[in-house]
PDB file of C-alpha atoms in Angstrom:
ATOM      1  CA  UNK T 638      30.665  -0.670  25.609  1.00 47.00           C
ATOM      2  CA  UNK T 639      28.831   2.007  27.255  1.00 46.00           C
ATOM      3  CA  UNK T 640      29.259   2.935  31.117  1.00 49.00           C
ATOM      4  CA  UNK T 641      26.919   5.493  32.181  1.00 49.00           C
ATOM      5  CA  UNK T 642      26.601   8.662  30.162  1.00 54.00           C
ATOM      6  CA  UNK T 643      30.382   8.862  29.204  1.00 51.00           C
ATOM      7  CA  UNK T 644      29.090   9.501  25.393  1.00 55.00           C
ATOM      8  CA  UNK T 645      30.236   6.364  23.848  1.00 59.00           C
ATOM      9  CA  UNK T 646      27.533   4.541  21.788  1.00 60.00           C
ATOM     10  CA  UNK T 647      26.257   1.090  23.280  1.00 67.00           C
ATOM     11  CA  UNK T 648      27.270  -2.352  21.331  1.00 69.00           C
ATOM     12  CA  UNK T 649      23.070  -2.222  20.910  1.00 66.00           C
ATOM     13  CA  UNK T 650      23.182   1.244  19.732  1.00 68.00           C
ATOM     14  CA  UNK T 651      25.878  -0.111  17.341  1.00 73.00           C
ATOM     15  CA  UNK T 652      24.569  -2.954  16.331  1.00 79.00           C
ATOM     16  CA  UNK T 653      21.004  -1.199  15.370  1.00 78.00           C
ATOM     17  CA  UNK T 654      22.920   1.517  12.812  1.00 83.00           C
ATOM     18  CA  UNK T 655      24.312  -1.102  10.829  1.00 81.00           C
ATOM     19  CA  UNK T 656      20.748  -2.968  11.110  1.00 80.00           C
ATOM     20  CA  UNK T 657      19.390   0.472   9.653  1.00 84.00           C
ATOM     21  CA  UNK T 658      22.268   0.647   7.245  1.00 86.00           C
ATOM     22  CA  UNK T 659      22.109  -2.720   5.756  1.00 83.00           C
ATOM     23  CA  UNK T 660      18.295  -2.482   5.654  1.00 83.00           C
ATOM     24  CA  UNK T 661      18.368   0.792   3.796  1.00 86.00           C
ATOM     25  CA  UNK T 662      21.113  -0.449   1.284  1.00 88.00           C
ATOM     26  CA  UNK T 663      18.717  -3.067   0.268  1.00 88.00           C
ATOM     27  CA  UNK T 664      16.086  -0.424  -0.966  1.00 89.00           C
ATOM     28  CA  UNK T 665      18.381   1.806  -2.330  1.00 88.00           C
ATOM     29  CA  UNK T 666      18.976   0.106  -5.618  1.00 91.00           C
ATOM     30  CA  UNK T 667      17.001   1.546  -8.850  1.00 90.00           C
ATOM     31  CA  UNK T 668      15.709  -2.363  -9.683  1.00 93.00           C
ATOM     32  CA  UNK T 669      14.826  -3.293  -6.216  1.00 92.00           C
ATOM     33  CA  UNK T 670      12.885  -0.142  -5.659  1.00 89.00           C
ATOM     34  CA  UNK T 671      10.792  -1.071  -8.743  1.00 88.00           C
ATOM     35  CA  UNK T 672      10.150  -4.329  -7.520  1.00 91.00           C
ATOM     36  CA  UNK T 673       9.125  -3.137  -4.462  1.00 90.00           C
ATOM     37  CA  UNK T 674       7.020  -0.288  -6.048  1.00 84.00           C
ATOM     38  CA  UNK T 675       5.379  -3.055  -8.169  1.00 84.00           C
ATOM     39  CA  UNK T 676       4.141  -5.163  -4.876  1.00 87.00           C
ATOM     40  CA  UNK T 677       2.946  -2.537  -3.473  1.00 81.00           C
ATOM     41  CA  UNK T 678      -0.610  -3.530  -5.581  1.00 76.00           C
ATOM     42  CA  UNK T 679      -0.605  -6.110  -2.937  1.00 75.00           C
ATOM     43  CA  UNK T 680      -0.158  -9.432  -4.748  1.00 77.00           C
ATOM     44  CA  UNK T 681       2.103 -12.091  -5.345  1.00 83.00           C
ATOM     45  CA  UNK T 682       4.775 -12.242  -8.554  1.00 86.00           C
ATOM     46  CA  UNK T 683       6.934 -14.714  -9.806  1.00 89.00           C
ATOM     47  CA  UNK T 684      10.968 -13.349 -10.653  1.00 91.00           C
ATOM     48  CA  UNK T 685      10.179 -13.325 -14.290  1.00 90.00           C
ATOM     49  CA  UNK T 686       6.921 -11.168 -14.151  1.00 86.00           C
ATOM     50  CA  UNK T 687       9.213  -8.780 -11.643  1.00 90.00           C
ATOM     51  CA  UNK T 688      11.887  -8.641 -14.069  1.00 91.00           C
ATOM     52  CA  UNK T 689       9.806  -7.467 -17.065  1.00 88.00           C
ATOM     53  CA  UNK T 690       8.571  -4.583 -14.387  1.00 84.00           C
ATOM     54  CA  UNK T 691      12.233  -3.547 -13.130  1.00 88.00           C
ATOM     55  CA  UNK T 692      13.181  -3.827 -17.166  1.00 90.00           C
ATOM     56  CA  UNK T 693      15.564  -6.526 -16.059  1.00 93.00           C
ATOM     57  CA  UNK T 694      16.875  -9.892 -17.021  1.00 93.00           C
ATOM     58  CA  UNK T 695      15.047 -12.298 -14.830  1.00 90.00           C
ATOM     59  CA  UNK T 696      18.449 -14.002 -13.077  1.00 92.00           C
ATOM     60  CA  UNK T 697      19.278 -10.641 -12.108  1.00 94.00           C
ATOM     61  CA  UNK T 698      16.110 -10.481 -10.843  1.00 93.00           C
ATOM     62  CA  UNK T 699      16.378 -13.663  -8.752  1.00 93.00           C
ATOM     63  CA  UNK T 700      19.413 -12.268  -7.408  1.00 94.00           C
ATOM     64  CA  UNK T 701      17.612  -8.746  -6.481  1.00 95.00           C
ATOM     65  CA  UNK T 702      14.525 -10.538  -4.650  1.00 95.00           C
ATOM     66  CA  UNK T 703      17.201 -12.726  -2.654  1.00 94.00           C
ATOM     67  CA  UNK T 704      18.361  -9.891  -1.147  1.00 94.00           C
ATOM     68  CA  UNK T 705      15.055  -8.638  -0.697  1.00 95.00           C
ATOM     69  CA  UNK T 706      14.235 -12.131   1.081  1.00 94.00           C
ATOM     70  CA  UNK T 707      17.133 -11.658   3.365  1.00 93.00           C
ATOM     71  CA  UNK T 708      16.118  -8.412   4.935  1.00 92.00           C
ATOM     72  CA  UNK T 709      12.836  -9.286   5.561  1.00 92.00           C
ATOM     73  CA  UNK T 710      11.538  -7.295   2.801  1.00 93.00           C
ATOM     74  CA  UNK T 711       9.646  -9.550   0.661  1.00 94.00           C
ATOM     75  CA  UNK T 712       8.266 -13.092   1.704  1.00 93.00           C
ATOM     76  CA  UNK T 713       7.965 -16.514  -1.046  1.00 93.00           C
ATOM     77  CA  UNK T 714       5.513 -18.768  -1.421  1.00 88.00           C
ATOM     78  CA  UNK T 715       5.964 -22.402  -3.158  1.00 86.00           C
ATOM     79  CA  UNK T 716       3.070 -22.607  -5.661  1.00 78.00           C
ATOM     80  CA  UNK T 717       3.737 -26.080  -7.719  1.00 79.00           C
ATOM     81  CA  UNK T 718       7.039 -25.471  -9.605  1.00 82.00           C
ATOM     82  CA  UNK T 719       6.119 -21.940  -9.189  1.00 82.00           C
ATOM     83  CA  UNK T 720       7.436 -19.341  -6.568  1.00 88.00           C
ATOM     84  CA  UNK T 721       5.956 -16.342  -5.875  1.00 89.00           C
ATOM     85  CA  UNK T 722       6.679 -12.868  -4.221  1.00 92.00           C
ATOM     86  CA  UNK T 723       4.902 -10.165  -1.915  1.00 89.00           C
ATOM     87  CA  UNK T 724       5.981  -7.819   0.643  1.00 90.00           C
ATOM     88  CA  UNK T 725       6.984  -8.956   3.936  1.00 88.00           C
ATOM     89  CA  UNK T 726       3.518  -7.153   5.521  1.00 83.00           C
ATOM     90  CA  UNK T 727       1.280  -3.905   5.880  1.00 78.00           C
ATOM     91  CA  UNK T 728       4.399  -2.175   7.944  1.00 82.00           C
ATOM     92  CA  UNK T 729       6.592  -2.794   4.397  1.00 88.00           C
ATOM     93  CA  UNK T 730       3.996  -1.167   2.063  1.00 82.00           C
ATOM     94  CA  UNK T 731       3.746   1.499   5.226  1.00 78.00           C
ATOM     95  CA  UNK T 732       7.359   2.220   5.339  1.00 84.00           C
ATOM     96  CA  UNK T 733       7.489   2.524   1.353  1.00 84.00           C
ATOM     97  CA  UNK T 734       4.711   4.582   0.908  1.00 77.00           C
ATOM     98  CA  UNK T 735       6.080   7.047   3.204  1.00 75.00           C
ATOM     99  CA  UNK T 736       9.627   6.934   1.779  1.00 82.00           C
ATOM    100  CA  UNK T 737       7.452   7.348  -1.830  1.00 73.00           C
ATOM    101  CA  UNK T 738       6.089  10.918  -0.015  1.00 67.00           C
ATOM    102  CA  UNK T 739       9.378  11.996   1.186  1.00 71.00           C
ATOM    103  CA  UNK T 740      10.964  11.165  -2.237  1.00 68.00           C
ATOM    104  CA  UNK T 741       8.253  13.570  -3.573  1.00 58.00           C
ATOM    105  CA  UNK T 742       8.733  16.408  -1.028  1.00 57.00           C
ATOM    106  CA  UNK T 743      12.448  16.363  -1.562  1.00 51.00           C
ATOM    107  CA  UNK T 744      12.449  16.516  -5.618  1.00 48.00           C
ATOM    108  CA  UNK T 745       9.789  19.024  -6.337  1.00 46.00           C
ATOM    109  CA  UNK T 746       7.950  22.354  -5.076  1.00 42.00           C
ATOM    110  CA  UNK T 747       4.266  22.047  -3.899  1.00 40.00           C
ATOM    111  CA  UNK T 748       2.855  21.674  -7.562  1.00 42.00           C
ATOM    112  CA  UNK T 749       2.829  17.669  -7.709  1.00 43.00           C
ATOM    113  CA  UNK T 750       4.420  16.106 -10.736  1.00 46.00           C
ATOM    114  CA  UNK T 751       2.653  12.424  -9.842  1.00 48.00           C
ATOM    115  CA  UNK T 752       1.535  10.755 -12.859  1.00 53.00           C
ATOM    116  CA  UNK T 753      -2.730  11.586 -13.163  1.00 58.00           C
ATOM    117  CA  UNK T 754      -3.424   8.048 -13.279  1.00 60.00           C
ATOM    118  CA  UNK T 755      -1.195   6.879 -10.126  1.00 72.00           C
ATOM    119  CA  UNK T 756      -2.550  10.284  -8.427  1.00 82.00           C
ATOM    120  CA  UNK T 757      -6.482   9.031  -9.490  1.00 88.00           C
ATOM    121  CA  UNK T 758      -6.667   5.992  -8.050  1.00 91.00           C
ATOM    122  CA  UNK T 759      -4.012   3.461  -7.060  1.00 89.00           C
ATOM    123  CA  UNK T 760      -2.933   0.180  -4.210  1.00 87.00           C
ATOM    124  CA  UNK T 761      -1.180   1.053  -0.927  1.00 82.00           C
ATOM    125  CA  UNK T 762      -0.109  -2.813  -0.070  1.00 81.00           C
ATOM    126  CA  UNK T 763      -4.005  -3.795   0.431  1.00 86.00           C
ATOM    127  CA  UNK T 764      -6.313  -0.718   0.501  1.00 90.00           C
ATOM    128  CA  UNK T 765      -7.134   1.955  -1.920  1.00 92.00           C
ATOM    129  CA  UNK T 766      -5.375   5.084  -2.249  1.00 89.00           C
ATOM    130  CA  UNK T 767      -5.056   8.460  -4.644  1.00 90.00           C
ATOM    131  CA  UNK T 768      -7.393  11.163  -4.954  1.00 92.00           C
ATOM    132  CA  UNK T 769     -10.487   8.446  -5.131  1.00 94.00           C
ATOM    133  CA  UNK T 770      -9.920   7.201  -2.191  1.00 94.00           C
ATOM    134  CA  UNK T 771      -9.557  10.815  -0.279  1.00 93.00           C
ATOM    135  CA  UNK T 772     -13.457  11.104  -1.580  1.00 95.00           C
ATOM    136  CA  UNK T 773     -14.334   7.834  -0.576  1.00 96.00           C
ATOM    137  CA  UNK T 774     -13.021   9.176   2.995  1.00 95.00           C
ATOM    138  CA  UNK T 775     -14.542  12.086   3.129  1.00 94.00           C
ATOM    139  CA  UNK T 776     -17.776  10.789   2.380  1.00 95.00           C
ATOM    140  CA  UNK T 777     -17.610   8.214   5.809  1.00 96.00           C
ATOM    141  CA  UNK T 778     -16.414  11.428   7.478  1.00 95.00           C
ATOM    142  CA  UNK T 779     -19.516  13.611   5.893  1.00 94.00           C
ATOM    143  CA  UNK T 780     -22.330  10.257   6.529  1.00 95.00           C
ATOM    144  CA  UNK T 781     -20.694   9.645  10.023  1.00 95.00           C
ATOM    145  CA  UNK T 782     -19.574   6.128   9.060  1.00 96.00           C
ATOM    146  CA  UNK T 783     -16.334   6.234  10.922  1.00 95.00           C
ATOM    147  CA  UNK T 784     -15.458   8.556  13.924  1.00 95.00           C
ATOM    148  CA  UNK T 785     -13.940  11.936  13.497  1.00 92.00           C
ATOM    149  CA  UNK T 786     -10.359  10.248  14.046  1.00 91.00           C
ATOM    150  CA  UNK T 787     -10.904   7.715  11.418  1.00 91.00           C
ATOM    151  CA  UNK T 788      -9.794   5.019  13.682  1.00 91.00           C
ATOM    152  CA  UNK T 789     -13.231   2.753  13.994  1.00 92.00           C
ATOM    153  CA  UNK T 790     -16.201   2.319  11.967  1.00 94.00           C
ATOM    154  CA  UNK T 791     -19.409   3.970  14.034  1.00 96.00           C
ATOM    155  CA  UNK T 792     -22.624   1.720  14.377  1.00 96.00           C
ATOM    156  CA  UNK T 793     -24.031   3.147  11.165  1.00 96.00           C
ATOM    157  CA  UNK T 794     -20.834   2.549   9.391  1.00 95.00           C
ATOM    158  CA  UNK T 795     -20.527  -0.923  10.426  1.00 94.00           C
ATOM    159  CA  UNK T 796     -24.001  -1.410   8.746  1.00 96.00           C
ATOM    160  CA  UNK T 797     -23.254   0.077   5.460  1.00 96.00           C
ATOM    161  CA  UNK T 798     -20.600  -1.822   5.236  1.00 96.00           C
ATOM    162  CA  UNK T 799     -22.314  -5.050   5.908  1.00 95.00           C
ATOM    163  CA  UNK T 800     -25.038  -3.916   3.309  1.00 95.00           C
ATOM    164  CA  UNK T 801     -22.515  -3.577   0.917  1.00 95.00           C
ATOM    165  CA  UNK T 802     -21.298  -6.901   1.624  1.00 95.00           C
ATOM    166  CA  UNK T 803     -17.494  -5.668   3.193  1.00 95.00           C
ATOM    167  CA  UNK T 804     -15.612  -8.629   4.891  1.00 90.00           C
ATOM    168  CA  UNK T 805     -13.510  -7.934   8.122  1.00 85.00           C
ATOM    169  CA  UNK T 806     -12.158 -10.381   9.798  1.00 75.00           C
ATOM    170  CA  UNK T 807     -12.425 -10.030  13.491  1.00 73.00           C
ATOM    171  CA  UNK T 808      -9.676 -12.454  14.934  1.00 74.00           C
ATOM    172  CA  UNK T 809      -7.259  -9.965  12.567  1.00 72.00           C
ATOM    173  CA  UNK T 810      -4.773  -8.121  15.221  1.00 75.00           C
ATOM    174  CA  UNK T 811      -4.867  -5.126  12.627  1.00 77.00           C
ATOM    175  CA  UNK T 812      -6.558  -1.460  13.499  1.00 83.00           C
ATOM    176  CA  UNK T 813     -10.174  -2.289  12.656  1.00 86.00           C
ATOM    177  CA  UNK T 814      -9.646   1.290  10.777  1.00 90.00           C
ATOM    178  CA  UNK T 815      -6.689   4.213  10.659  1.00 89.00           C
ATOM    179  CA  UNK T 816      -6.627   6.976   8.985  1.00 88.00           C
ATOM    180  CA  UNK T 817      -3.347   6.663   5.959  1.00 84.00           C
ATOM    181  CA  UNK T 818      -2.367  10.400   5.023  1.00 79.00           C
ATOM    182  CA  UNK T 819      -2.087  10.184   1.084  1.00 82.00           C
ATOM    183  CA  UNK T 820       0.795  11.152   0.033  1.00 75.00           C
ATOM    184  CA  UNK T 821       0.048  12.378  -3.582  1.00 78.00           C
ATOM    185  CA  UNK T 822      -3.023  14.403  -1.934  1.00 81.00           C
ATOM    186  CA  UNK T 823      -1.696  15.404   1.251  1.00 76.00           C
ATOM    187  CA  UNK T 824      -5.393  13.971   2.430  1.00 85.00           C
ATOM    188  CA  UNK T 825      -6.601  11.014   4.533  1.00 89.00           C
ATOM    189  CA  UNK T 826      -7.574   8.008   2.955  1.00 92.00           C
ATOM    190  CA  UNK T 827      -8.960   4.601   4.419  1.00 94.00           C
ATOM    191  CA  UNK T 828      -6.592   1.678   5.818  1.00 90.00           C
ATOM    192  CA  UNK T 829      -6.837  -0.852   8.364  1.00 89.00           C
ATOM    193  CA  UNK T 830      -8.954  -4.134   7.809  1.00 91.00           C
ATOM    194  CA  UNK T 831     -11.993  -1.785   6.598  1.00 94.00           C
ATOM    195  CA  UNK T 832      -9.686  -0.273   3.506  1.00 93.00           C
ATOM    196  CA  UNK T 833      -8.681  -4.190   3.216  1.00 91.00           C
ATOM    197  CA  UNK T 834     -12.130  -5.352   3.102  1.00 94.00           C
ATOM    198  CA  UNK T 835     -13.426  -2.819   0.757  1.00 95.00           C
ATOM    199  CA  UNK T 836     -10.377  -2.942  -1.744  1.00 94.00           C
ATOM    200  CA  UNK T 837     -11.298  -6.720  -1.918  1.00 93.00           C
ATOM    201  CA  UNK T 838     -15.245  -5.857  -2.204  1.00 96.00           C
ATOM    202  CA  UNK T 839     -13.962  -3.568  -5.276  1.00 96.00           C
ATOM    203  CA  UNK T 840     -11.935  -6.421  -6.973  1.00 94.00           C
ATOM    204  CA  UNK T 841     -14.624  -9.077  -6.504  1.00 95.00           C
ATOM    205  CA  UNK T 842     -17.383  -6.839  -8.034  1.00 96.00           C
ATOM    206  CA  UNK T 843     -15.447  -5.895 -10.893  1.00 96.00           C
ATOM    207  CA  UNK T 844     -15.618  -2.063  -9.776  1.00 96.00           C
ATOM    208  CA  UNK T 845     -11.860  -1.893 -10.518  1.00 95.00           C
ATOM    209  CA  UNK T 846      -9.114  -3.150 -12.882  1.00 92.00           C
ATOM    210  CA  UNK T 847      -5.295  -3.789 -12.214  1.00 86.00           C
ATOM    211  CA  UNK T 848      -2.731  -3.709 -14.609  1.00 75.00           C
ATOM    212  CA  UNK T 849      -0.140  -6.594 -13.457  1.00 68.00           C
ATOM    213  CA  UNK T 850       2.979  -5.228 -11.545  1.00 64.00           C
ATOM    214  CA  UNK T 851       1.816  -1.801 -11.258  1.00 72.00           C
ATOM    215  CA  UNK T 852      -0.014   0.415  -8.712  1.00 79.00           C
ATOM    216  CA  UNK T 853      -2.680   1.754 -10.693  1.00 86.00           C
ATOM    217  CA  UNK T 854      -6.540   0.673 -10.927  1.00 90.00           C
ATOM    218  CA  UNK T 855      -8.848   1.708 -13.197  1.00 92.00           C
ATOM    219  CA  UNK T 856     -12.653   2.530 -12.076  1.00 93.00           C
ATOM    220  CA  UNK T 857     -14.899   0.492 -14.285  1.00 95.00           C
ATOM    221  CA  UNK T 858     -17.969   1.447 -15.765  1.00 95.00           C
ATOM    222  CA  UNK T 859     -20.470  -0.687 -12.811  1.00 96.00           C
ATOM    223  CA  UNK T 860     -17.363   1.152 -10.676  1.00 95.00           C
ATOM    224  CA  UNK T 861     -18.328   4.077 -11.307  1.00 94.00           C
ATOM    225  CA  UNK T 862     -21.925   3.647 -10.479  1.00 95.00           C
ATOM    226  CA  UNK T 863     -21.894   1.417  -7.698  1.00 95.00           C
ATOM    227  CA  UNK T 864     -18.820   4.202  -5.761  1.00 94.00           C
ATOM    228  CA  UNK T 865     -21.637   6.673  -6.696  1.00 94.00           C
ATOM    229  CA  UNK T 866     -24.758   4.912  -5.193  1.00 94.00           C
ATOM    230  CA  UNK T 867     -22.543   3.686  -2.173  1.00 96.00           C
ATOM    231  CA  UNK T 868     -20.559   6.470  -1.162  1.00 94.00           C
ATOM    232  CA  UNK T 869     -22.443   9.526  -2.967  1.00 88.00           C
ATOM    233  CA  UNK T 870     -19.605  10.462  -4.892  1.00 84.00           C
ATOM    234  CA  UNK T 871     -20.230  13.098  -7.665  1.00 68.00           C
TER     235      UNK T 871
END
């Protein structure tokens, strides 16, 4: 144990670098990355849908998400017979979408390689990110909808919003907004309980589609129009 500055590292100090160790082992597999990359659209999956994502046979999968379970990584829910998987929370998806922007930085030059439909338009956890949703953020910047920060809706942007028929819950500890730097565009895009509500706004209109266990969303056709009409996007 530590006594004073005599440079030996603290049982706590200790104890928190295997914590960090352990933690980062758990990621570090190839199948457990892709079952975390496929939560990341925010919803709950059963073993076997997980295992057809991670190209895996769905014991090992069971096996994977216990681990997963263990660190505090991914939660379950009992459904019926039925149990079901998400990330552990919004600091999760944070902590993986940076790690995804790191990966990126480290492999290739400044030309991005990311595939054009994960770099369109894609689900960080439970808000809307790619190169749509750096437009969609630009546009509250350009109609003064949120402040120049992007941490809180202004007056007028609290209206549009309730036009458009948003939802925010307001017992929800969460940043009301924050500003997420993209990490495909480099830009800001929309987080916080306003990206929440407005990623659910898209998926109960129809504006968007999902493809089950993966990241990206397709802009319908009403999409397409009603992003347009809302947000003046050319």
């Amino acid at each position: 144990m530590s006594h004073g500055n005599d440079g030996i590292k603290s049982e706590a100090e200790d104890s928190l670098e295997q914590a960090m160790s352990v933690f980062a082992s758990a990621i570090a597999d190839p199948s457990r990355a892709s079952i975390l990359c496929a939560l990341m659209d925010g919803r709950a999956w059963t073993a076997t849908e997980l295992s057809i994502v991670a190209g895996i046979a769905p014991s090992t999968a069971s096996g994977h998400l216990t681990r997963l379970l263990n660190n505090g990584l991914v939660v379950c829910l009992m459904q019926g017979r039925h149990r079901y998987y998400s990330l552990a929370g919004a600091h999760i998806a944070g902590l993986l979408e940076n790690l995804m922007g790191v990966s990126v930085q480290t492999r290739h030059t400044a030309v991005t390689r990311t595939p054009v439909p994960l770099r369109y338009a894609r689900t960080c956890y439970d808000h809307l990110a790619g190169e749509l949703a750096v437009k969609i953020y630009d546009a509250l910047l350009r109609e003064n909808w949120i402040v120049a920060d992007g941490s809180a809706l202004t007056a007028a942007g609290n209206a549009h919003f309730t036009k458009m028929g948003v939802v925010m819950d307001p017992r929800s500890r969460r940043k009301p907004c924050c500003a997420c730097l993209d990490w495909s565009e480099r830009r800001f895009h929309l987080g916080g309980s306003a990206g929440s509500g407005l990623l659910s706004l898209f998926d109960a209109k129809g504006w968007i589609q999902r493809t089950a266990g993966y990241r990206e969303v397709r802009v319908t056709e009403s999409g397409s129009s009603a992003l347009s009409r809302w947000f003046n996007l050319k």
